[in-house]
């Protein structure tokens, strides 16, 4: 299939002559006499590359480029300016808006073909790199998801099958113990699915939407009772008794109780998951000027400082070294909620394995 080029030019003879020359070199060229027509054609039939003049009536080339880059299906289409307007400030303006190249009129056919071919080759390489990245992400998601979903599902099916096959052989205490394990596995599976849905919502949320208001408005009170409440919730979900030592000052923070609960749950769950030995999880909270800092520290697996920037769904750290549970979504949710509420996340880890996760949030006014 021939490469599709859209050429937007208001001067008829330049437009048609250039289009004919490109067609002779086996490009499928469509033309537009002005910016509005060019944008419409590009949206109706996305081209592989756009050539555009700058000085045009109604909409100039800069406005065309700005509109094209704002329209997601066309955001990465190679865009080349062809213009006699070649002041450095004009070139910089075009590049700042996302132009890929800039040819000065009059141009030779060879220079035009070279510019077109080089941009198309670069786009081919970009697409190949993107596909490779997508494939790596797909494989990672499959591996992580299989572990994260099949492990609790296997527990549910295993205990349920055991109870059905031997229901008259277990006493009440044994049955309750297995039911507790089924409940814990079910809650873990539900949490994994809920977090996926929440992360998808947080990644798409924008100002003006109802969801944006929900996740960015509100205030709550953090105090020892609120932290203990979240510890009890975590104990119930994990069917465990987590050792924690909270020393939390009471304060009103600019974060809804719903969001506070999510952040506490994810950070406490992570601290428990990566703890080693008998050391309890240390939870400290204090006011610091106009902000409130909450720190959760544990002894166990170290976390590299440079990994903070890599926090994202399905990103696991040192997977080759540690058999981790989790999909990486939890920390990504915490980071996104903090970003939405003017908060900060920092992680400090010593080689010996002491890791401190600190969040900083504004105090409620």
mmCIF file of C-alpha atoms in Angstrom:
data_model
loop_
_atom_site.group_PDB
_atom_site.id
_atom_site.type_symbol
_atom_site.label_atom_id
_atom_site.label_comp_id
_atom_site.label_asym_id
_atom_site.label_seq_id
_atom_site.Cartn_x
_atom_site.Cartn_y
_atom_site.Cartn_z
ATOM 1 C CA UNK A 1 0.000 0.000 0.000
ATOM 2 C CA UNK A 2 1.349 3.397 -1.018
ATOM 3 C CA UNK A 3 2.383 5.850 1.697
ATOM 4 C CA UNK A 4 -0.300 8.517 2.177
ATOM 5 C CA UNK A 5 0.818 12.156 2.212
ATOM 6 C CA UNK A 6 -1.424 15.146 2.867
ATOM 7 C CA UNK A 7 -0.168 18.438 1.422
ATOM 8 C CA UNK A 8 -1.794 21.637 2.751
ATOM 9 C CA UNK A 9 -0.975 24.683 0.588
ATOM 10 C CA UNK A 10 -3.056 27.703 -0.464
ATOM 11 C CA UNK A 11 -1.099 28.481 -3.658
ATOM 12 C CA UNK A 12 -2.654 26.272 -6.322
ATOM 13 C CA UNK A 13 0.300 25.896 -8.723
ATOM 14 C CA UNK A 14 2.766 25.031 -5.933
ATOM 15 C CA UNK A 15 0.302 22.599 -4.397
ATOM 16 C CA UNK A 16 -0.507 20.731 -7.604
ATOM 17 C CA UNK A 17 3.046 20.681 -9.003
ATOM 18 C CA UNK A 18 4.514 19.354 -5.758
ATOM 19 C CA UNK A 19 1.744 16.770 -5.438
ATOM 20 C CA UNK A 20 2.364 15.525 -9.003
ATOM 21 C CA UNK A 21 6.100 15.170 -8.362
ATOM 22 C CA UNK A 22 5.455 13.143 -5.226
ATOM 23 C CA UNK A 23 2.959 10.936 -7.059
ATOM 24 C CA UNK A 24 5.624 10.174 -9.667
ATOM 25 C CA UNK A 25 7.636 8.693 -6.803
ATOM 26 C CA UNK A 26 4.721 6.415 -5.877
ATOM 27 C CA UNK A 27 3.334 8.380 -2.940
ATOM 28 C CA UNK A 28 -0.462 8.603 -2.570
ATOM 29 C CA UNK A 29 -0.961 12.364 -2.251
ATOM 30 C CA UNK A 30 -4.105 14.251 -1.290
ATOM 31 C CA UNK A 31 -4.189 18.038 -1.165
ATOM 32 C CA UNK A 32 -6.003 20.750 0.767
ATOM 33 C CA UNK A 33 -6.245 24.427 -0.203
ATOM 34 C CA UNK A 34 -6.384 25.753 3.375
ATOM 35 C CA UNK A 35 -5.873 24.790 6.974
ATOM 36 C CA UNK A 36 -9.493 23.992 7.795
ATOM 37 C CA UNK A 37 -9.818 21.681 4.823
ATOM 38 C CA UNK A 38 -6.502 20.051 5.689
ATOM 39 C CA UNK A 39 -7.529 19.339 9.284
ATOM 40 C CA UNK A 40 -10.843 17.849 8.132
ATOM 41 C CA UNK A 41 -9.124 15.583 5.606
ATOM 42 C CA UNK A 42 -6.535 14.464 8.147
ATOM 43 C CA UNK A 43 -9.197 13.534 10.681
ATOM 44 C CA UNK A 44 -11.379 11.709 8.141
ATOM 45 C CA UNK A 45 -8.492 9.819 6.537
ATOM 46 C CA UNK A 46 -5.319 9.899 8.677
ATOM 47 C CA UNK A 47 -2.210 10.280 6.497
ATOM 48 C CA UNK A 48 1.231 8.802 7.062
ATOM 49 C CA UNK A 49 2.835 12.258 6.764
ATOM 50 C CA UNK A 50 1.689 15.885 6.507
ATOM 51 C CA UNK A 51 3.325 18.664 4.482
ATOM 52 C CA UNK A 52 2.042 22.120 5.346
ATOM 53 C CA UNK A 53 2.627 25.745 4.390
ATOM 54 C CA UNK A 54 2.742 28.331 7.184
ATOM 55 C CA UNK A 55 1.219 31.464 5.687
ATOM 56 C CA UNK A 56 -2.365 30.620 4.804
ATOM 57 C CA UNK A 57 -5.687 32.459 5.239
ATOM 58 C CA UNK A 58 -8.154 31.545 8.011
ATOM 59 C CA UNK A 59 -5.849 29.067 9.788
ATOM 60 C CA UNK A 60 -2.080 29.341 9.447
ATOM 61 C CA UNK A 61 0.306 26.399 9.598
ATOM 62 C CA UNK A 62 0.999 26.827 13.289
ATOM 63 C CA UNK A 63 -2.700 26.564 14.097
ATOM 64 C CA UNK A 64 -2.991 23.495 11.889
ATOM 65 C CA UNK A 65 -0.061 21.842 13.655
ATOM 66 C CA UNK A 66 -1.412 22.718 17.094
ATOM 67 C CA UNK A 67 -4.794 21.171 16.220
ATOM 68 C CA UNK A 68 -3.188 18.056 14.739
ATOM 69 C CA UNK A 69 -1.024 17.472 17.803
ATOM 70 C CA UNK A 70 -4.012 17.880 20.128
ATOM 71 C CA UNK A 71 -5.961 15.181 18.238
ATOM 72 C CA UNK A 72 -4.748 11.869 19.649
ATOM 73 C CA UNK A 73 -5.035 9.705 16.469
ATOM 74 C CA UNK A 74 -2.805 12.221 14.640
ATOM 75 C CA UNK A 75 -0.520 13.266 17.486
ATOM 76 C CA UNK A 76 2.516 11.346 16.205
ATOM 77 C CA UNK A 77 2.043 11.752 12.439
ATOM 78 C CA UNK A 78 5.259 13.248 10.938
ATOM 79 C CA UNK A 79 4.670 16.942 10.127
ATOM 80 C CA UNK A 80 6.912 18.993 7.824
ATOM 81 C CA UNK A 81 6.626 22.723 7.240
ATOM 82 C CA UNK A 82 7.306 23.991 3.684
ATOM 83 C CA UNK A 83 7.575 27.751 3.778
ATOM 84 C CA UNK A 84 9.492 30.824 2.697
ATOM 85 C CA UNK A 85 9.134 32.065 6.278
ATOM 86 C CA UNK A 86 12.437 30.926 7.730
ATOM 87 C CA UNK A 87 13.315 33.349 10.532
ATOM 88 C CA UNK A 88 14.912 31.526 13.452
ATOM 89 C CA UNK A 89 12.048 32.504 15.742
ATOM 90 C CA UNK A 90 9.553 30.992 13.281
ATOM 91 C CA UNK A 91 11.525 27.765 13.021
ATOM 92 C CA UNK A 92 11.757 27.514 16.807
ATOM 93 C CA UNK A 93 8.041 28.167 17.159
ATOM 94 C CA UNK A 94 7.232 25.371 14.717
ATOM 95 C CA UNK A 95 9.558 22.937 16.448
ATOM 96 C CA UNK A 96 8.157 23.865 19.850
ATOM 97 C CA UNK A 97 4.669 22.993 18.606
ATOM 98 C CA UNK A 98 5.875 19.595 17.441
ATOM 99 C CA UNK A 99 6.983 20.002 13.816
ATOM 100 C CA UNK A 100 9.404 17.309 12.657
ATOM 101 C CA UNK A 101 11.175 19.254 9.925
ATOM 102 C CA UNK A 102 11.272 22.606 8.147
ATOM 103 C CA UNK A 103 11.988 23.077 4.411
ATOM 104 C CA UNK A 104 12.613 26.496 2.932
ATOM 105 C CA UNK A 105 10.850 27.500 -0.288
ATOM 106 C CA UNK A 106 11.913 27.187 -3.019
ATOM 107 C CA UNK A 107 13.107 23.640 -2.359
ATOM 108 C CA UNK A 108 14.467 21.031 -4.716
ATOM 109 C CA UNK A 109 12.757 17.715 -5.362
ATOM 110 C CA UNK A 110 15.756 15.877 -3.916
ATOM 111 C CA UNK A 111 15.634 17.849 -0.656
ATOM 112 C CA UNK A 112 11.872 17.263 -0.395
ATOM 113 C CA UNK A 113 12.208 13.528 -1.020
ATOM 114 C CA UNK A 114 15.073 13.290 1.473
ATOM 115 C CA UNK A 115 13.021 15.063 4.156
ATOM 116 C CA UNK A 116 9.959 12.898 3.496
ATOM 117 C CA UNK A 117 11.872 9.614 3.439
ATOM 118 C CA UNK A 118 13.930 10.391 6.553
ATOM 119 C CA UNK A 119 10.804 11.289 8.551
ATOM 120 C CA UNK A 120 8.959 8.187 7.371
ATOM 121 C CA UNK A 121 11.941 6.010 8.287
ATOM 122 C CA UNK A 122 12.116 7.609 11.718
ATOM 123 C CA UNK A 123 8.397 6.958 12.199
ATOM 124 C CA UNK A 124 8.871 3.323 11.173
ATOM 125 C CA UNK A 125 11.616 2.945 13.781
ATOM 126 C CA UNK A 126 9.449 4.672 16.390
ATOM 127 C CA UNK A 127 6.541 2.332 15.700
ATOM 128 C CA UNK A 128 8.817 -0.719 15.861
ATOM 129 C CA UNK A 129 10.209 0.458 19.196
ATOM 130 C CA UNK A 130 6.690 1.102 20.478
ATOM 131 C CA UNK A 131 5.544 -2.362 19.433
ATOM 132 C CA UNK A 132 8.532 -3.898 21.190
ATOM 133 C CA UNK A 133 7.709 -1.977 24.360
ATOM 134 C CA UNK A 134 4.049 -3.013 24.129
ATOM 135 C CA UNK A 135 5.088 -6.649 23.772
ATOM 136 C CA UNK A 136 7.330 -6.432 26.841
ATOM 137 C CA UNK A 137 4.476 -4.817 28.791
ATOM 138 C CA UNK A 138 2.037 -7.483 27.573
ATOM 139 C CA UNK A 139 4.363 -10.269 28.720
ATOM 140 C CA UNK A 140 4.909 -8.546 32.074
ATOM 141 C CA UNK A 141 1.171 -8.040 32.591
ATOM 142 C CA UNK A 142 0.503 -11.672 31.737
ATOM 143 C CA UNK A 143 3.165 -12.937 34.143
ATOM 144 C CA UNK A 144 2.186 -10.641 36.998
ATOM 145 C CA UNK A 145 -1.554 -11.129 36.464
ATOM 146 C CA UNK A 146 -1.252 -14.908 36.377
ATOM 147 C CA UNK A 147 0.532 -14.849 39.720
ATOM 148 C CA UNK A 148 -1.660 -12.193 41.292
ATOM 149 C CA UNK A 149 -4.967 -13.793 40.267
ATOM 150 C CA UNK A 150 -4.175 -17.497 40.113
ATOM 151 C CA UNK A 151 -2.530 -17.658 43.538
ATOM 152 C CA UNK A 152 -5.624 -16.553 45.528
ATOM 153 C CA UNK A 153 -7.957 -18.319 43.101
ATOM 154 C CA UNK A 154 -5.982 -21.521 43.602
ATOM 155 C CA UNK A 155 -6.382 -21.125 47.358
ATOM 156 C CA UNK A 156 -10.143 -20.617 47.050
ATOM 157 C CA UNK A 157 -10.609 -23.629 44.783
ATOM 158 C CA UNK A 158 -8.252 -25.789 46.832
ATOM 159 C CA UNK A 159 -9.877 -25.203 50.215
ATOM 160 C CA UNK A 160 -13.403 -25.325 48.770
ATOM 161 C CA UNK A 161 -12.672 -28.637 47.029
ATOM 162 C CA UNK A 162 -11.135 -30.060 50.198
ATOM 163 C CA UNK A 163 -14.147 -29.091 52.296
ATOM 164 C CA UNK A 164 -16.603 -30.510 49.755
ATOM 165 C CA UNK A 165 -14.739 -33.808 49.435
ATOM 166 C CA UNK A 166 -14.253 -34.309 53.187
ATOM 167 C CA UNK A 167 -16.879 -32.053 54.791
ATOM 168 C CA UNK A 168 -17.822 -34.688 57.410
ATOM 169 C CA UNK A 169 -14.213 -35.276 58.484
ATOM 170 C CA UNK A 170 -13.436 -31.772 59.784
ATOM 171 C CA UNK A 171 -14.388 -30.378 63.149
ATOM 172 C CA UNK A 172 -15.748 -26.865 63.591
ATOM 173 C CA UNK A 173 -12.350 -25.279 64.274
ATOM 174 C CA UNK A 174 -10.782 -26.831 61.167
ATOM 175 C CA UNK A 175 -13.702 -25.770 58.995
ATOM 176 C CA UNK A 176 -13.603 -22.213 60.287
ATOM 177 C CA UNK A 177 -9.846 -22.071 59.645
ATOM 178 C CA UNK A 178 -10.316 -23.132 56.016
ATOM 179 C CA UNK A 179 -13.221 -20.725 55.560
ATOM 180 C CA UNK A 180 -11.009 -17.940 56.917
ATOM 181 C CA UNK A 181 -8.387 -18.815 54.289
ATOM 182 C CA UNK A 182 -11.049 -18.791 51.560
ATOM 183 C CA UNK A 183 -12.162 -15.360 52.759
ATOM 184 C CA UNK A 184 -8.579 -14.030 52.794
ATOM 185 C CA UNK A 185 -7.918 -15.331 49.283
ATOM 186 C CA UNK A 186 -11.204 -13.839 48.062
ATOM 187 C CA UNK A 187 -10.403 -10.446 49.566
ATOM 188 C CA UNK A 188 -6.944 -10.492 48.005
ATOM 189 C CA UNK A 189 -8.403 -11.318 44.589
ATOM 190 C CA UNK A 190 -11.099 -8.642 44.944
ATOM 191 C CA UNK A 191 -8.493 -6.064 45.969
ATOM 192 C CA UNK A 192 -6.352 -6.852 42.924
ATOM 193 C CA UNK A 193 -9.324 -6.393 40.590
ATOM 194 C CA UNK A 194 -10.517 -3.260 42.400
ATOM 195 C CA UNK A 195 -7.038 -1.726 42.159
ATOM 196 C CA UNK A 196 -6.884 -2.337 38.421
ATOM 197 C CA UNK A 197 -10.192 -0.526 37.961
ATOM 198 C CA UNK A 198 -9.115 2.307 40.278
ATOM 199 C CA UNK A 199 -5.769 2.747 38.474
ATOM 200 C CA UNK A 200 -7.564 2.927 35.127
ATOM 201 C CA UNK A 201 -9.887 5.611 36.507
ATOM 202 C CA UNK A 202 -7.021 7.637 38.005
ATOM 203 C CA UNK A 203 -5.037 7.511 34.752
ATOM 204 C CA UNK A 204 -7.985 8.884 32.765
ATOM 205 C CA UNK A 205 -9.358 11.442 35.238
ATOM 206 C CA UNK A 206 -9.234 15.090 34.150
ATOM 207 C CA UNK A 207 -10.257 18.441 35.673
ATOM 208 C CA UNK A 208 -13.951 19.143 35.222
ATOM 209 C CA UNK A 209 -14.987 15.517 35.548
ATOM 210 C CA UNK A 210 -17.018 14.258 38.490
ATOM 211 C CA UNK A 211 -14.318 11.695 39.264
ATOM 212 C CA UNK A 212 -11.684 14.436 39.417
ATOM 213 C CA UNK A 213 -13.694 16.332 42.034
ATOM 214 C CA UNK A 214 -14.193 13.111 44.016
ATOM 215 C CA UNK A 215 -10.473 12.311 44.139
ATOM 216 C CA UNK A 216 -9.209 15.856 44.752
ATOM 217 C CA UNK A 217 -11.704 17.361 47.205
ATOM 218 C CA UNK A 218 -12.253 16.768 50.881
ATOM 219 C CA UNK A 219 -10.468 16.777 54.204
ATOM 220 C CA UNK A 220 -10.068 14.243 56.990
ATOM 221 C CA UNK A 221 -8.563 13.763 60.402
ATOM 222 C CA UNK A 222 -5.573 11.537 60.910
ATOM 223 C CA UNK A 223 -5.000 10.288 64.438
ATOM 224 C CA UNK A 224 -4.015 7.052 66.247
ATOM 225 C CA UNK A 225 -7.567 5.677 66.057
ATOM 226 C CA UNK A 226 -7.746 6.202 62.276
ATOM 227 C CA UNK A 227 -4.443 4.405 61.773
ATOM 228 C CA UNK A 228 -5.487 1.544 64.067
ATOM 229 C CA UNK A 229 -8.740 1.239 62.113
ATOM 230 C CA UNK A 230 -6.764 0.740 58.908
ATOM 231 C CA UNK A 231 -4.474 -1.792 60.587
ATOM 232 C CA UNK A 232 -7.531 -3.801 61.679
ATOM 233 C CA UNK A 233 -8.890 -3.708 58.113
ATOM 234 C CA UNK A 234 -5.568 -5.014 56.795
ATOM 235 C CA UNK A 235 -5.418 -7.745 59.459
ATOM 236 C CA UNK A 236 -8.896 -8.875 58.484
ATOM 237 C CA UNK A 237 -8.046 -9.004 54.772
ATOM 238 C CA UNK A 238 -4.774 -10.875 55.297
ATOM 239 C CA UNK A 239 -6.130 -13.066 58.114
ATOM 240 C CA UNK A 240 -3.042 -12.110 60.090
ATOM 241 C CA UNK A 241 -1.943 -10.024 63.034
ATOM 242 C CA UNK A 242 0.481 -7.387 61.773
ATOM 243 C CA UNK A 243 2.899 -5.983 64.325
ATOM 244 C CA UNK A 244 2.815 -2.176 64.169
ATOM 245 C CA UNK A 245 3.956 0.632 66.449
ATOM 246 C CA UNK A 246 2.025 3.827 65.617
ATOM 247 C CA UNK A 247 3.121 7.177 67.020
ATOM 248 C CA UNK A 248 0.835 9.544 65.186
ATOM 249 C CA UNK A 249 0.016 13.146 66.015
ATOM 250 C CA UNK A 250 -3.574 14.164 65.382
ATOM 251 C CA UNK A 251 -4.189 16.686 62.607
ATOM 252 C CA UNK A 252 -6.678 17.688 59.928
ATOM 253 C CA UNK A 253 -5.249 17.093 56.462
ATOM 254 C CA UNK A 254 -6.339 18.204 52.992
ATOM 255 C CA UNK A 255 -7.185 14.693 51.850
ATOM 256 C CA UNK A 256 -10.525 12.900 51.926
ATOM 257 C CA UNK A 257 -10.935 9.998 54.324
ATOM 258 C CA UNK A 258 -11.566 7.710 51.337
ATOM 259 C CA UNK A 259 -8.227 8.611 49.763
ATOM 260 C CA UNK A 260 -6.459 8.448 53.132
ATOM 261 C CA UNK A 261 -7.774 4.918 53.620
ATOM 262 C CA UNK A 262 -6.474 3.803 50.222
ATOM 263 C CA UNK A 263 -3.027 5.296 50.833
ATOM 264 C CA UNK A 264 -2.710 3.845 54.344
ATOM 265 C CA UNK A 265 -3.867 0.425 53.176
ATOM 266 C CA UNK A 266 -1.426 0.252 50.270
ATOM 267 C CA UNK A 267 1.583 1.486 52.262
ATOM 268 C CA UNK A 268 0.887 -0.774 55.233
ATOM 269 C CA UNK A 269 0.315 -3.739 52.940
ATOM 270 C CA UNK A 270 3.629 -3.082 51.177
ATOM 271 C CA UNK A 271 5.499 -2.666 54.468
ATOM 272 C CA UNK A 272 4.109 -5.982 55.706
ATOM 273 C CA UNK A 273 4.759 -7.737 52.378
ATOM 274 C CA UNK A 274 8.435 -6.777 52.253
ATOM 275 C CA UNK A 275 9.234 -7.086 55.976
ATOM 276 C CA UNK A 276 11.638 -9.729 57.210
ATOM 277 C CA UNK A 277 12.201 -10.870 60.784
ATOM 278 C CA UNK A 278 10.388 -9.920 64.005
ATOM 279 C CA UNK A 279 10.736 -6.144 63.684
ATOM 280 C CA UNK A 280 7.393 -4.289 63.898
ATOM 281 C CA UNK A 281 6.322 -1.726 61.313
ATOM 282 C CA UNK A 282 7.001 1.791 62.611
ATOM 283 C CA UNK A 283 4.327 4.401 61.829
ATOM 284 C CA UNK A 284 5.027 8.013 62.723
ATOM 285 C CA UNK A 285 3.070 11.121 61.887
ATOM 286 C CA UNK A 286 3.774 14.753 62.681
ATOM 287 C CA UNK A 287 3.015 18.263 61.555
ATOM 288 C CA UNK A 288 5.800 20.042 59.682
ATOM 289 C CA UNK A 289 4.915 23.669 59.095
ATOM 290 C CA UNK A 290 1.877 23.814 56.808
ATOM 291 C CA UNK A 291 2.186 20.129 55.976
ATOM 292 C CA UNK A 292 1.766 16.764 57.619
ATOM 293 C CA UNK A 293 4.351 13.994 57.197
ATOM 294 C CA UNK A 294 3.449 10.357 57.681
ATOM 295 C CA UNK A 295 6.292 7.825 57.640
ATOM 296 C CA UNK A 296 5.958 4.052 57.515
ATOM 297 C CA UNK A 297 9.200 2.130 58.109
ATOM 298 C CA UNK A 298 9.950 -1.576 57.994
ATOM 299 C CA UNK A 299 12.934 -3.927 58.139
ATOM 300 C CA UNK A 300 13.269 -6.164 55.111
ATOM 301 C CA UNK A 301 13.927 -5.877 51.412
ATOM 302 C CA UNK A 302 15.685 -2.646 50.366
ATOM 303 C CA UNK A 303 14.152 -0.221 47.875
ATOM 304 C CA UNK A 304 16.481 1.755 45.634
ATOM 305 C CA UNK A 305 15.987 5.540 45.577
ATOM 306 C CA UNK A 306 16.124 5.592 41.770
ATOM 307 C CA UNK A 307 13.166 3.194 41.614
ATOM 308 C CA UNK A 308 10.760 5.881 42.858
ATOM 309 C CA UNK A 309 10.638 7.391 39.355
ATOM 310 C CA UNK A 310 9.820 3.948 37.930
ATOM 311 C CA UNK A 311 6.716 3.410 40.049
ATOM 312 C CA UNK A 312 3.971 2.352 37.644
ATOM 313 C CA UNK A 313 1.388 -0.420 37.211
ATOM 314 C CA UNK A 314 2.957 -3.852 36.600
ATOM 315 C CA UNK A 315 6.465 -2.615 37.413
ATOM 316 C CA UNK A 316 8.090 -4.857 39.998
ATOM 317 C CA UNK A 317 11.557 -4.234 41.404
ATOM 318 C CA UNK A 318 14.279 -6.888 41.507
ATOM 319 C CA UNK A 319 11.779 -9.545 40.515
ATOM 320 C CA UNK A 320 14.706 -11.839 39.596
ATOM 321 C CA UNK A 321 15.928 -11.661 43.185
ATOM 322 C CA UNK A 322 12.709 -11.687 45.179
ATOM 323 C CA UNK A 323 9.502 -13.658 44.678
ATOM 324 C CA UNK A 324 7.152 -10.748 45.273
ATOM 325 C CA UNK A 325 3.438 -10.692 45.580
ATOM 326 C CA UNK A 326 1.649 -7.756 44.026
ATOM 327 C CA UNK A 327 1.233 -6.168 40.620
ATOM 328 C CA UNK A 328 2.937 -2.835 41.292
ATOM 329 C CA UNK A 329 -0.442 -1.116 41.027
ATOM 330 C CA UNK A 330 -0.677 -0.215 44.717
ATOM 331 C CA UNK A 331 2.272 2.178 44.843
ATOM 332 C CA UNK A 332 1.217 3.668 41.504
ATOM 333 C CA UNK A 333 -2.216 4.426 42.989
ATOM 334 C CA UNK A 334 -0.615 6.055 46.049
ATOM 335 C CA UNK A 335 1.640 8.209 43.870
ATOM 336 C CA UNK A 336 -1.253 9.292 41.644
ATOM 337 C CA UNK A 337 -3.518 10.183 44.576
ATOM 338 C CA UNK A 338 -0.732 12.231 46.130
ATOM 339 C CA UNK A 339 -0.112 14.027 42.825
ATOM 340 C CA UNK A 340 -3.807 14.883 42.582
ATOM 341 C CA UNK A 341 -3.819 16.277 46.129
ATOM 342 C CA UNK A 342 -0.563 18.272 46.067
ATOM 343 C CA UNK A 343 1.236 15.637 48.094
ATOM 344 C CA UNK A 344 4.694 14.127 47.819
ATOM 345 C CA UNK A 345 6.091 10.614 48.092
ATOM 346 C CA UNK A 346 9.656 9.795 49.091
ATOM 347 C CA UNK A 347 11.314 6.458 49.803
ATOM 348 C CA UNK A 348 14.563 6.074 51.738
ATOM 349 C CA UNK A 349 16.178 2.666 52.017
ATOM 350 C CA UNK A 350 19.414 1.508 53.615
ATOM 351 C CA UNK A 351 21.438 -1.439 52.267
ATOM 352 C CA UNK A 352 20.727 -3.314 55.496
ATOM 353 C CA UNK A 353 17.062 -3.344 54.532
ATOM 354 C CA UNK A 354 15.434 -0.563 56.563
ATOM 355 C CA UNK A 355 12.983 1.201 54.290
ATOM 356 C CA UNK A 356 11.075 4.387 55.142
ATOM 357 C CA UNK A 357 8.197 5.537 52.961
ATOM 358 C CA UNK A 358 7.159 9.122 53.691
ATOM 359 C CA UNK A 359 4.159 11.007 52.360
ATOM 360 C CA UNK A 360 3.743 14.742 52.787
ATOM 361 C CA UNK A 361 0.308 16.371 52.525
ATOM 362 C CA UNK A 362 -0.976 19.894 53.117
ATOM 363 C CA UNK A 363 -2.827 20.537 56.358
ATOM 364 C CA UNK A 364 -6.507 21.343 55.986
ATOM 365 C CA UNK A 365 -7.250 25.054 56.135
#
